[in-house]
mmCIF file of C-alpha atoms in Angstrom:
data_model
loop_
_atom_site.group_PDB
_atom_site.id
_atom_site.type_symbol
_atom_site.label_atom_id
_atom_site.label_comp_id
_atom_site.label_asym_id
_atom_site.label_seq_id
_atom_site.Cartn_x
_atom_site.Cartn_y
_atom_site.Cartn_z
ATOM 1 C CA MET A 1 -24.370 -32.088 57.495
ATOM 2 C CA HIS A 2 -24.925 -33.750 60.850
ATOM 3 C CA GLY A 3 -21.179 -33.921 61.643
ATOM 4 C CA ILE A 4 -20.607 -30.191 61.067
ATOM 5 C CA SER A 5 -23.661 -29.331 63.173
ATOM 6 C CA LEU A 6 -22.456 -31.530 66.005
ATOM 7 C CA VAL A 7 -18.988 -29.949 65.982
ATOM 8 C CA GLY A 8 -20.513 -26.478 65.792
ATOM 9 C CA ARG A 9 -22.623 -27.190 68.858
ATOM 10 C CA LYS A 10 -19.806 -28.744 70.897
ATOM 11 C CA ILE A 11 -17.254 -25.961 70.303
ATOM 12 C CA LEU A 12 -19.524 -23.275 71.767
ATOM 13 C CA SER A 13 -18.307 -24.406 75.204
ATOM 14 C CA HIS A 14 -14.740 -23.658 74.096
ATOM 15 C CA GLY A 15 -15.532 -20.053 73.184
ATOM 16 C CA VAL A 16 -15.709 -20.591 69.416
ATOM 17 C CA THR A 17 -18.401 -18.501 67.713
ATOM 18 C CA SER A 18 -17.479 -19.310 64.083
ATOM 19 C CA PHE A 19 -15.040 -21.630 62.334
ATOM 20 C CA CYS A 20 -13.779 -23.073 59.052
ATOM 21 C CA PRO A 21 -14.415 -26.839 58.848
ATOM 22 C CA THR A 22 -11.521 -28.583 57.085
ATOM 23 C CA LEU A 23 -11.649 -31.302 54.438
ATOM 24 C CA VAL A 24 -8.408 -33.290 54.230
ATOM 25 C CA THR A 25 -7.108 -34.930 51.049
ATOM 26 C CA SER A 26 -9.880 -37.099 49.605
ATOM 27 C CA PRO A 27 -10.925 -38.653 46.256
ATOM 28 C CA PRO A 28 -12.910 -36.335 43.927
ATOM 29 C CA TYR A 29 -16.246 -38.075 44.583
ATOM 30 C CA VAL A 30 -15.975 -37.120 48.270
ATOM 31 C CA TYR A 31 -15.423 -33.435 47.431
ATOM 32 C CA HIS A 32 -18.315 -33.515 44.944
ATOM 33 C CA LYS A 33 -20.598 -34.954 47.607
ATOM 34 C CA VAL A 34 -19.471 -33.051 50.700
ATOM 35 C CA ILE A 35 -18.659 -29.485 49.568
ATOM 36 C CA PRO A 36 -22.233 -28.702 48.392
ATOM 37 C CA GLN A 37 -23.571 -29.885 51.771
ATOM 38 C CA ILE A 38 -21.559 -27.374 53.832
ATOM 39 C CA SER A 39 -23.018 -23.902 53.627
ATOM 40 C CA VAL A 40 -21.748 -20.625 55.023
ATOM 41 C CA ARG A 41 -24.066 -19.657 57.850
ATOM 42 C CA GLY A 42 -24.315 -17.589 61.002
ATOM 43 C CA GLY A 43 -24.162 -19.136 64.432
ATOM 44 C CA GLY A 44 -26.621 -19.348 67.303
ATOM 45 C CA GLU A 45 -27.804 -21.705 70.015
ATOM 46 C CA GLU A 46 -27.660 -24.573 67.519
ATOM 47 C CA GLY A 47 -23.900 -24.063 67.067
ATOM 48 C CA ALA A 48 -21.004 -21.901 65.929
ATOM 49 C CA GLY A 49 -21.276 -20.239 62.534
ATOM 50 C CA VAL A 50 -19.499 -21.603 59.444
ATOM 51 C CA LEU A 51 -17.262 -19.011 57.743
ATOM 52 C CA GLY A 52 -16.432 -21.298 54.837
ATOM 53 C CA ILE A 53 -14.634 -24.546 54.064
ATOM 54 C CA HIS A 54 -10.879 -25.071 54.318
ATOM 55 C CA LEU A 55 -9.701 -27.504 51.628
ATOM 56 C CA GLU A 56 -6.363 -28.909 52.825
ATOM 57 C CA GLY A 57 -5.072 -30.914 49.876
ATOM 58 C CA PRO A 58 -4.894 -32.835 47.585
ATOM 59 C CA TYR A 59 -2.423 -30.414 45.892
ATOM 60 C CA ILE A 60 0.379 -30.936 48.385
ATOM 61 C CA SER A 61 3.865 -32.448 48.537
ATOM 62 C CA ARG A 62 4.279 -36.212 48.785
ATOM 63 C CA GLU A 63 7.363 -35.710 50.960
ATOM 64 C CA LYS A 64 5.428 -33.591 53.451
ATOM 65 C CA LYS A 65 2.017 -35.241 53.211
ATOM 66 C CA GLY A 66 1.822 -35.878 56.957
ATOM 67 C CA ALA A 67 -1.404 -37.788 57.667
ATOM 68 C CA HIS A 68 -2.836 -37.208 54.159
ATOM 69 C CA PRO A 69 -3.300 -40.442 52.137
ATOM 70 C CA GLU A 70 -0.648 -40.468 49.400
ATOM 71 C CA HIS A 71 -2.711 -42.271 46.753
ATOM 72 C CA TYR A 72 -5.226 -39.390 46.636
ATOM 73 C CA LEU A 73 -2.639 -36.610 46.162
ATOM 74 C CA ARG A 74 -2.859 -34.768 42.835
ATOM 75 C CA SER A 75 -1.027 -32.157 40.763
ATOM 76 C CA PHE A 76 -2.260 -29.449 38.401
ATOM 77 C CA SER A 77 0.748 -29.608 36.063
ATOM 78 C CA ASN A 78 -1.348 -30.603 33.017
ATOM 79 C CA LYS A 79 -4.616 -28.685 33.257
ATOM 80 C CA GLY A 80 -3.799 -26.038 35.859
ATOM 81 C CA PHE A 81 -6.833 -24.438 37.479
ATOM 82 C CA ALA A 82 -9.236 -26.564 35.414
ATOM 83 C CA GLU A 83 -7.818 -29.662 37.126
ATOM 84 C CA LEU A 84 -8.500 -28.141 40.553
ATOM 85 C CA LEU A 85 -12.077 -27.243 39.588
ATOM 86 C CA SER A 86 -12.822 -30.729 38.290
ATOM 87 C CA THR A 87 -11.433 -32.317 41.478
ATOM 88 C CA TYR A 88 -13.414 -30.135 43.869
ATOM 89 C CA GLY A 89 -16.502 -29.891 41.662
ATOM 90 C CA THR A 90 -17.353 -26.440 43.054
ATOM 91 C CA LEU A 91 -15.697 -23.679 45.059
ATOM 92 C CA GLU A 92 -19.002 -22.413 46.410
ATOM 93 C CA GLY A 93 -18.643 -21.859 50.155
ATOM 94 C CA VAL A 94 -14.858 -22.404 50.121
ATOM 95 C CA SER A 95 -12.806 -19.883 52.154
ATOM 96 C CA ILE A 96 -9.285 -21.363 52.225
ATOM 97 C CA VAL A 97 -7.280 -23.712 50.010
ATOM 98 C CA THR A 98 -3.969 -25.112 51.269
ATOM 99 C CA LEU A 99 -1.505 -26.038 48.540
ATOM 100 C CA ALA A 100 2.233 -26.594 48.005
ATOM 101 C CA PRO A 101 3.532 -23.548 46.074
ATOM 102 C CA GLU A 102 6.477 -25.415 44.484
ATOM 103 C CA MET A 103 4.065 -27.408 42.285
ATOM 104 C CA ASP A 104 3.967 -26.695 38.533
ATOM 105 C CA ARG A 105 1.439 -24.007 37.530
ATOM 106 C CA SER A 106 0.764 -23.004 41.131
ATOM 107 C CA PRO A 107 1.152 -19.242 40.317
ATOM 108 C CA GLU A 108 -1.782 -19.497 37.892
ATOM 109 C CA VAL A 109 -3.880 -21.459 40.394
ATOM 110 C CA ILE A 110 -3.137 -19.034 43.240
ATOM 111 C CA ARG A 111 -4.172 -16.029 41.138
ATOM 112 C CA GLU A 112 -7.397 -17.753 40.018
ATOM 113 C CA LEU A 113 -8.337 -18.642 43.605
ATOM 114 C CA LEU A 114 -7.616 -15.098 44.737
ATOM 115 C CA GLN A 115 -9.902 -13.693 42.004
ATOM 116 C CA ARG A 116 -12.698 -15.777 43.532
ATOM 117 C CA GLY A 117 -12.086 -14.303 46.980
ATOM 118 C CA ILE A 118 -10.504 -17.492 48.350
ATOM 119 C CA CYS A 119 -7.584 -17.317 50.794
ATOM 120 C CA VAL A 120 -4.584 -19.314 49.569
ATOM 121 C CA SER A 121 -2.508 -20.967 52.271
ATOM 122 C CA LEU A 122 0.923 -22.551 51.895
ATOM 123 C CA GLY A 123 1.473 -25.878 53.605
ATOM 124 C CA HIS A 124 2.438 -29.561 53.354
ATOM 125 C CA SER A 125 5.263 -28.323 51.190
ATOM 126 C CA VAL A 126 8.988 -28.545 50.422
ATOM 127 C CA ALA A 127 9.036 -25.006 48.989
ATOM 128 C CA ASN A 128 12.163 -22.903 49.394
ATOM 129 C CA LEU A 129 11.905 -19.257 50.454
ATOM 130 C CA SER A 130 11.909 -17.800 46.928
ATOM 131 C CA GLN A 131 9.043 -20.119 45.890
ATOM 132 C CA ALA A 132 7.122 -19.112 49.000
ATOM 133 C CA GLU A 133 7.792 -15.410 48.336
ATOM 134 C CA GLU A 134 6.597 -15.788 44.724
ATOM 135 C CA ALA A 135 3.384 -17.380 46.027
ATOM 136 C CA VAL A 136 2.802 -14.415 48.367
ATOM 137 C CA CYS A 137 3.468 -11.981 45.506
ATOM 138 C CA ASN A 138 0.782 -13.892 43.549
ATOM 139 C CA GLY A 139 -1.694 -13.532 46.417
ATOM 140 C CA ALA A 140 -1.112 -16.262 49.016
ATOM 141 C CA SER A 141 -1.630 -14.829 52.513
ATOM 142 C CA PHE A 142 -1.526 -17.687 55.029
ATOM 143 C CA ILE A 143 0.743 -20.520 56.191
ATOM 144 C CA THR A 144 -0.930 -23.745 57.311
ATOM 145 C CA HIS A 145 0.384 -24.907 60.725
ATOM 146 C CA LEU A 146 3.820 -23.269 60.678
ATOM 147 C CA PHE A 147 6.806 -25.624 61.204
ATOM 148 C CA ASN A 148 4.628 -28.728 60.708
ATOM 149 C CA ALA A 149 4.789 -30.513 57.322
ATOM 150 C CA MET A 150 7.330 -28.147 55.754
ATOM 151 C CA LEU A 151 11.104 -27.953 55.377
ATOM 152 C CA PRO A 152 12.790 -27.207 58.708
ATOM 153 C CA PHE A 153 14.361 -23.773 59.110
ATOM 154 C CA HIS A 154 17.853 -23.606 57.592
ATOM 155 C CA HIS A 155 20.033 -20.503 57.811
ATOM 156 C CA ARG A 156 20.893 -20.461 54.080
ATOM 157 C CA ASP A 157 17.339 -21.107 52.928
ATOM 158 C CA PRO A 158 14.742 -20.791 55.678
ATOM 159 C CA GLY A 159 11.923 -22.091 53.438
ATOM 160 C CA ILE A 160 8.313 -21.109 54.137
ATOM 161 C CA VAL A 161 9.272 -20.208 57.722
ATOM 162 C CA GLY A 162 11.350 -17.360 56.270
ATOM 163 C CA LEU A 163 8.181 -15.543 55.182
ATOM 164 C CA LEU A 164 7.821 -14.288 58.774
ATOM 165 C CA THR A 165 10.768 -11.916 58.282
ATOM 166 C CA SER A 166 10.996 -11.721 54.468
ATOM 167 C CA ASP A 167 11.729 -8.325 52.875
ATOM 168 C CA ARG A 168 10.043 -9.407 49.639
ATOM 169 C CA ILE A 169 6.486 -9.229 50.973
ATOM 170 C CA PRO A 170 4.613 -6.614 48.885
ATOM 171 C CA CYS A 171 4.109 -3.291 50.668
ATOM 172 C CA GLY A 172 0.862 -3.213 52.653
ATOM 173 C CA LYS A 173 0.412 -6.999 52.523
ATOM 174 C CA SER A 174 0.441 -9.152 55.652
ATOM 175 C CA VAL A 175 1.337 -12.827 55.878
ATOM 176 C CA TYR A 176 -0.569 -14.712 58.567
ATOM 177 C CA TYR A 177 0.429 -18.106 59.882
ATOM 178 C CA GLY A 178 -1.383 -20.774 61.853
ATOM 179 C CA MET A 179 0.192 -22.400 64.882
ATOM 180 C CA ILE A 180 -1.037 -25.483 66.717
ATOM 181 C CA ALA A 181 -0.361 -24.418 70.310
ATOM 182 C CA ASP A 182 -1.264 -27.774 71.857
ATOM 183 C CA GLY A 183 2.112 -28.475 73.477
ATOM 184 C CA ILE A 184 2.616 -31.445 71.102
ATOM 185 C CA HIS A 185 2.858 -30.184 67.515
ATOM 186 C CA THR A 186 5.082 -27.203 68.323
ATOM 187 C CA ASN A 187 7.741 -26.891 71.010
ATOM 188 C CA PRO A 188 7.176 -23.818 73.242
ATOM 189 C CA ALA A 189 10.549 -22.430 72.097
ATOM 190 C CA ALA A 190 9.366 -22.553 68.457
ATOM 191 C CA LEU A 191 6.143 -20.805 69.476
ATOM 192 C CA ARG A 192 8.203 -18.064 71.117
ATOM 193 C CA ILE A 193 10.492 -17.660 68.086
ATOM 194 C CA ALA A 194 7.536 -17.260 65.703
ATOM 195 C CA HIS A 195 5.646 -14.918 68.033
ATOM 196 C CA ARG A 196 8.649 -12.642 68.565
ATOM 197 C CA ALA A 197 9.462 -12.598 64.834
ATOM 198 C CA HIS A 198 5.951 -11.700 63.623
ATOM 199 C CA PRO A 199 3.394 -11.293 66.443
ATOM 200 C CA LYS A 200 0.738 -9.562 64.294
ATOM 201 C CA GLY A 201 0.493 -12.549 61.940
ATOM 202 C CA LEU A 202 0.052 -15.348 64.457
ATOM 203 C CA VAL A 203 -3.237 -17.243 64.212
ATOM 204 C CA LEU A 204 -4.050 -19.954 66.731
ATOM 205 C CA VAL A 205 -5.501 -23.047 65.037
ATOM 206 C CA THR A 206 -6.596 -26.234 66.763
ATOM 207 C CA ASP A 207 -6.070 -28.543 63.764
ATOM 208 C CA ALA A 208 -8.647 -30.543 65.719
ATOM 209 C CA ILE A 209 -9.976 -33.733 64.176
ATOM 210 C CA THR A 210 -13.350 -35.386 64.644
ATOM 211 C CA ALA A 211 -11.999 -37.286 67.650
ATOM 212 C CA MET A 212 -11.750 -34.068 69.700
ATOM 213 C CA GLY A 213 -13.671 -34.615 72.912
ATOM 214 C CA LEU A 214 -13.777 -38.397 72.440
ATOM 215 C CA GLY A 215 -11.814 -40.982 74.396
ATOM 216 C CA PRO A 216 -8.668 -42.933 73.527
ATOM 217 C CA GLY A 217 -8.836 -45.601 70.832
ATOM 218 C CA LYS A 218 -9.414 -45.766 67.073
ATOM 219 C CA HIS A 219 -11.273 -43.072 65.147
ATOM 220 C CA THR A 220 -11.300 -41.851 61.534
ATOM 221 C CA LEU A 221 -9.915 -38.798 59.710
ATOM 222 C CA GLY A 222 -11.122 -38.653 56.123
ATOM 223 C CA GLN A 223 -10.021 -41.964 54.599
ATOM 224 C CA GLN A 224 -7.531 -42.782 57.384
ATOM 225 C CA GLU A 225 -7.773 -44.668 60.662
ATOM 226 C CA ILE A 226 -6.505 -42.605 63.605
ATOM 227 C CA LEU A 227 -5.336 -43.733 67.027
ATOM 228 C CA ILE A 228 -5.848 -41.438 70.010
ATOM 229 C CA ASP A 229 -3.342 -41.870 72.840
ATOM 230 C CA GLY A 230 -3.643 -39.213 75.536
ATOM 231 C CA LEU A 231 -3.454 -35.848 73.733
ATOM 232 C CA ASN A 232 -1.710 -37.405 70.730
ATOM 233 C CA ALA A 233 -3.482 -38.334 67.481
ATOM 234 C CA TYR A 234 -1.542 -40.676 65.160
ATOM 235 C CA VAL A 235 -2.211 -42.379 61.836
ATOM 236 C CA ALA A 236 -2.874 -45.926 63.079
ATOM 237 C CA GLY A 237 0.267 -48.074 63.045
ATOM 238 C CA THR A 238 2.647 -45.091 62.662
ATOM 239 C CA GLN A 239 4.134 -42.222 64.660
ATOM 240 C CA THR A 240 2.763 -39.650 62.180
ATOM 241 C CA LEU A 241 0.750 -36.956 63.926
ATOM 242 C CA ALA A 242 -2.747 -36.647 62.465
ATOM 243 C CA GLY A 243 -4.114 -33.314 63.587
ATOM 244 C CA SER A 244 -4.834 -32.685 67.235
ATOM 245 C CA ILE A 245 -7.582 -33.097 69.794
ATOM 246 C CA ALA A 246 -6.878 -29.688 71.310
ATOM 247 C CA THR A 247 -9.648 -27.141 71.865
ATOM 248 C CA MET A 248 -9.335 -23.426 71.098
ATOM 249 C CA ASP A 249 -9.481 -22.312 74.737
ATOM 250 C CA MET A 250 -6.759 -24.837 75.568
ATOM 251 C CA CYS A 251 -4.574 -23.400 72.781
ATOM 252 C CA VAL A 252 -5.125 -19.815 73.989
ATOM 253 C CA ARG A 253 -4.074 -20.759 77.510
ATOM 254 C CA HIS A 254 -1.026 -22.729 76.341
ATOM 255 C CA PHE A 255 0.054 -19.961 73.934
ATOM 256 C CA ARG A 256 -0.086 -17.314 76.652
ATOM 257 C CA GLU A 257 1.824 -19.512 79.079
ATOM 258 C CA ALA A 258 4.479 -20.537 76.529
ATOM 259 C CA THR A 259 5.186 -17.041 75.170
ATOM 260 C CA GLY A 260 4.487 -14.837 78.184
ATOM 261 C CA CYS A 261 2.404 -12.618 75.894
ATOM 262 C CA THR A 262 -0.371 -10.381 77.188
ATOM 263 C CA ILE A 263 -3.939 -11.645 77.528
ATOM 264 C CA GLU A 264 -4.890 -9.258 74.720
ATOM 265 C CA GLU A 265 -2.291 -10.748 72.371
ATOM 266 C CA ALA A 266 -3.405 -14.290 73.168
ATOM 267 C CA LEU A 267 -7.047 -13.444 72.499
ATOM 268 C CA GLU A 268 -6.288 -11.507 69.284
ATOM 269 C CA ALA A 269 -4.412 -14.546 67.920
ATOM 270 C CA ALA A 270 -7.662 -16.515 68.265
ATOM 271 C CA SER A 271 -10.013 -13.795 67.017
ATOM 272 C CA LEU A 272 -8.741 -10.614 65.321
ATOM 273 C CA HIS A 273 -5.880 -12.121 63.313
ATOM 274 C CA PRO A 274 -7.890 -14.943 61.693
ATOM 275 C CA ALA A 275 -10.649 -12.431 60.909
ATOM 276 C CA GLN A 276 -8.094 -10.119 59.257
ATOM 277 C CA ASN A 277 -6.684 -12.968 57.190
ATOM 278 C CA LEU A 278 -10.162 -13.784 55.849
ATOM 279 C CA GLY A 279 -10.997 -10.085 55.329
ATOM 280 C CA LEU A 280 -13.753 -10.233 57.968
ATOM 281 C CA GLN A 281 -12.281 -7.778 60.503
ATOM 282 C CA HIS A 282 -15.118 -5.320 59.936
ATOM 283 C CA ARG A 283 -17.519 -7.742 61.611
ATOM 284 C CA LYS A 284 -15.509 -10.524 63.321
ATOM 285 C CA GLY A 285 -12.664 -10.496 65.830
ATOM 286 C CA THR A 286 -13.414 -7.104 67.370
ATOM 287 C CA LEU A 287 -15.900 -5.523 69.749
ATOM 288 C CA ASN A 288 -16.234 -2.398 67.604
ATOM 289 C CA PHE A 289 -19.588 -0.728 66.956
ATOM 290 C CA GLY A 290 -21.318 -2.439 64.038
ATOM 291 C CA ALA A 291 -19.468 -5.741 64.419
ATOM 292 C CA ASP A 292 -21.344 -9.026 64.951
ATOM 293 C CA ALA A 293 -21.388 -8.935 68.802
ATOM 294 C CA ASP A 294 -19.829 -12.377 69.085
ATOM 295 C CA PHE A 295 -17.940 -12.536 72.377
ATOM 296 C CA VAL A 296 -16.978 -14.774 75.276
ATOM 297 C CA PHE A 297 -16.785 -14.294 79.038
ATOM 298 C CA LEU A 298 -13.575 -15.678 80.547
ATOM 299 C CA ASP A 299 -12.256 -15.991 84.083
ATOM 300 C CA ASP A 300 -8.771 -14.806 85.093
ATOM 301 C CA ASN A 301 -7.277 -18.122 83.952
ATOM 302 C CA LEU A 302 -8.925 -17.812 80.502
ATOM 303 C CA ASN A 303 -11.465 -20.544 81.126
ATOM 304 C CA VAL A 304 -14.678 -19.989 79.164
ATOM 305 C CA LYS A 305 -17.664 -19.040 81.319
ATOM 306 C CA ALA A 306 -20.162 -17.968 78.648
ATOM 307 C CA THR A 307 -20.346 -17.658 74.858
ATOM 308 C CA TYR A 308 -22.471 -15.116 72.981
ATOM 309 C CA ILE A 309 -23.293 -14.963 69.268
ATOM 310 C CA ALA A 310 -24.918 -11.828 67.804
ATOM 311 C CA GLY A 311 -25.455 -10.618 71.376
ATOM 312 C CA GLU A 312 -27.379 -13.743 72.416
ATOM 313 C CA LEU A 313 -26.191 -16.161 75.101
ATOM 314 C CA VAL A 314 -25.611 -19.520 73.370
ATOM 315 C CA TRP A 315 -23.630 -21.407 76.031
ATOM 316 C CA GLU A 316 -23.016 -20.973 79.745
ATOM 317 C CA ALA A 317 -20.877 -22.964 82.177
ATOM 318 C CA SER A 318 -22.898 -24.713 84.826
ATOM 319 C CA ILE A 319 -22.297 -23.405 88.326
ATOM 320 C CA PRO A 320 -21.219 -26.168 90.752
ATOM 321 C CA SER A 321 -23.917 -26.789 93.334
#
């Protein structure tokens, strides 16, 4: 697809060597058309590699839909996993599915996705902690943009957020969680709380929409019209945040500044941890012998100077004359 190729090319300058393009809640015909067109592939000069698709919705909570169009939301209470398969058409090339674990028959769906090697993420949800813990026991391993589009932390029932310190996580299993460190979606204090509670699980995500790198004004996100105002992206006519226009290098810098973490921790949140969550740590997210030799050169302020994929230079900052 032209759009994916364009994004893949543009994000090289932000130090991204591979990514998971996200499809937001859409009608079935869109999934049937788009999913087969996005293939898993390695990166190079033509753009960052595609690790697989992230399907965010339509099996999410109406109360916490965020920028997802409500009339396309669905449930699998009648047909279970068969309903999900008919909506998406295929799961070929899919890496992550975000769903609300409180929905009827979600345990069955989570187990079926896991059997197909797909990462199940919890998000856009009103799940309480026990529902979230049950989902993890069934195989869920990720939380989509922690704190955003979920019940706020409450001391008697901390909800999905409570997974960061839960004692019901199966032995040897890790829960990873995405955080949008753009200075808008998550207050720096919340970033610090999450990082101090569970530093090894933190994954920096941009939640960037197609308007990233474009100017202010109206753009589109799936079936919705989006308004860009400064660094804010809203569903047009509302104050509902609709993803971000942050870049990965911007998030790394903001995360380090907000938490006071080490450079190594900031970089691992953008590389090693997401690779571990997807089971790719043997070839992505490290500089170990035998890995893919994807790496970036950064200056002392973590600005990207050069990006390499498979040992080949694919992007370099121009030197001011």
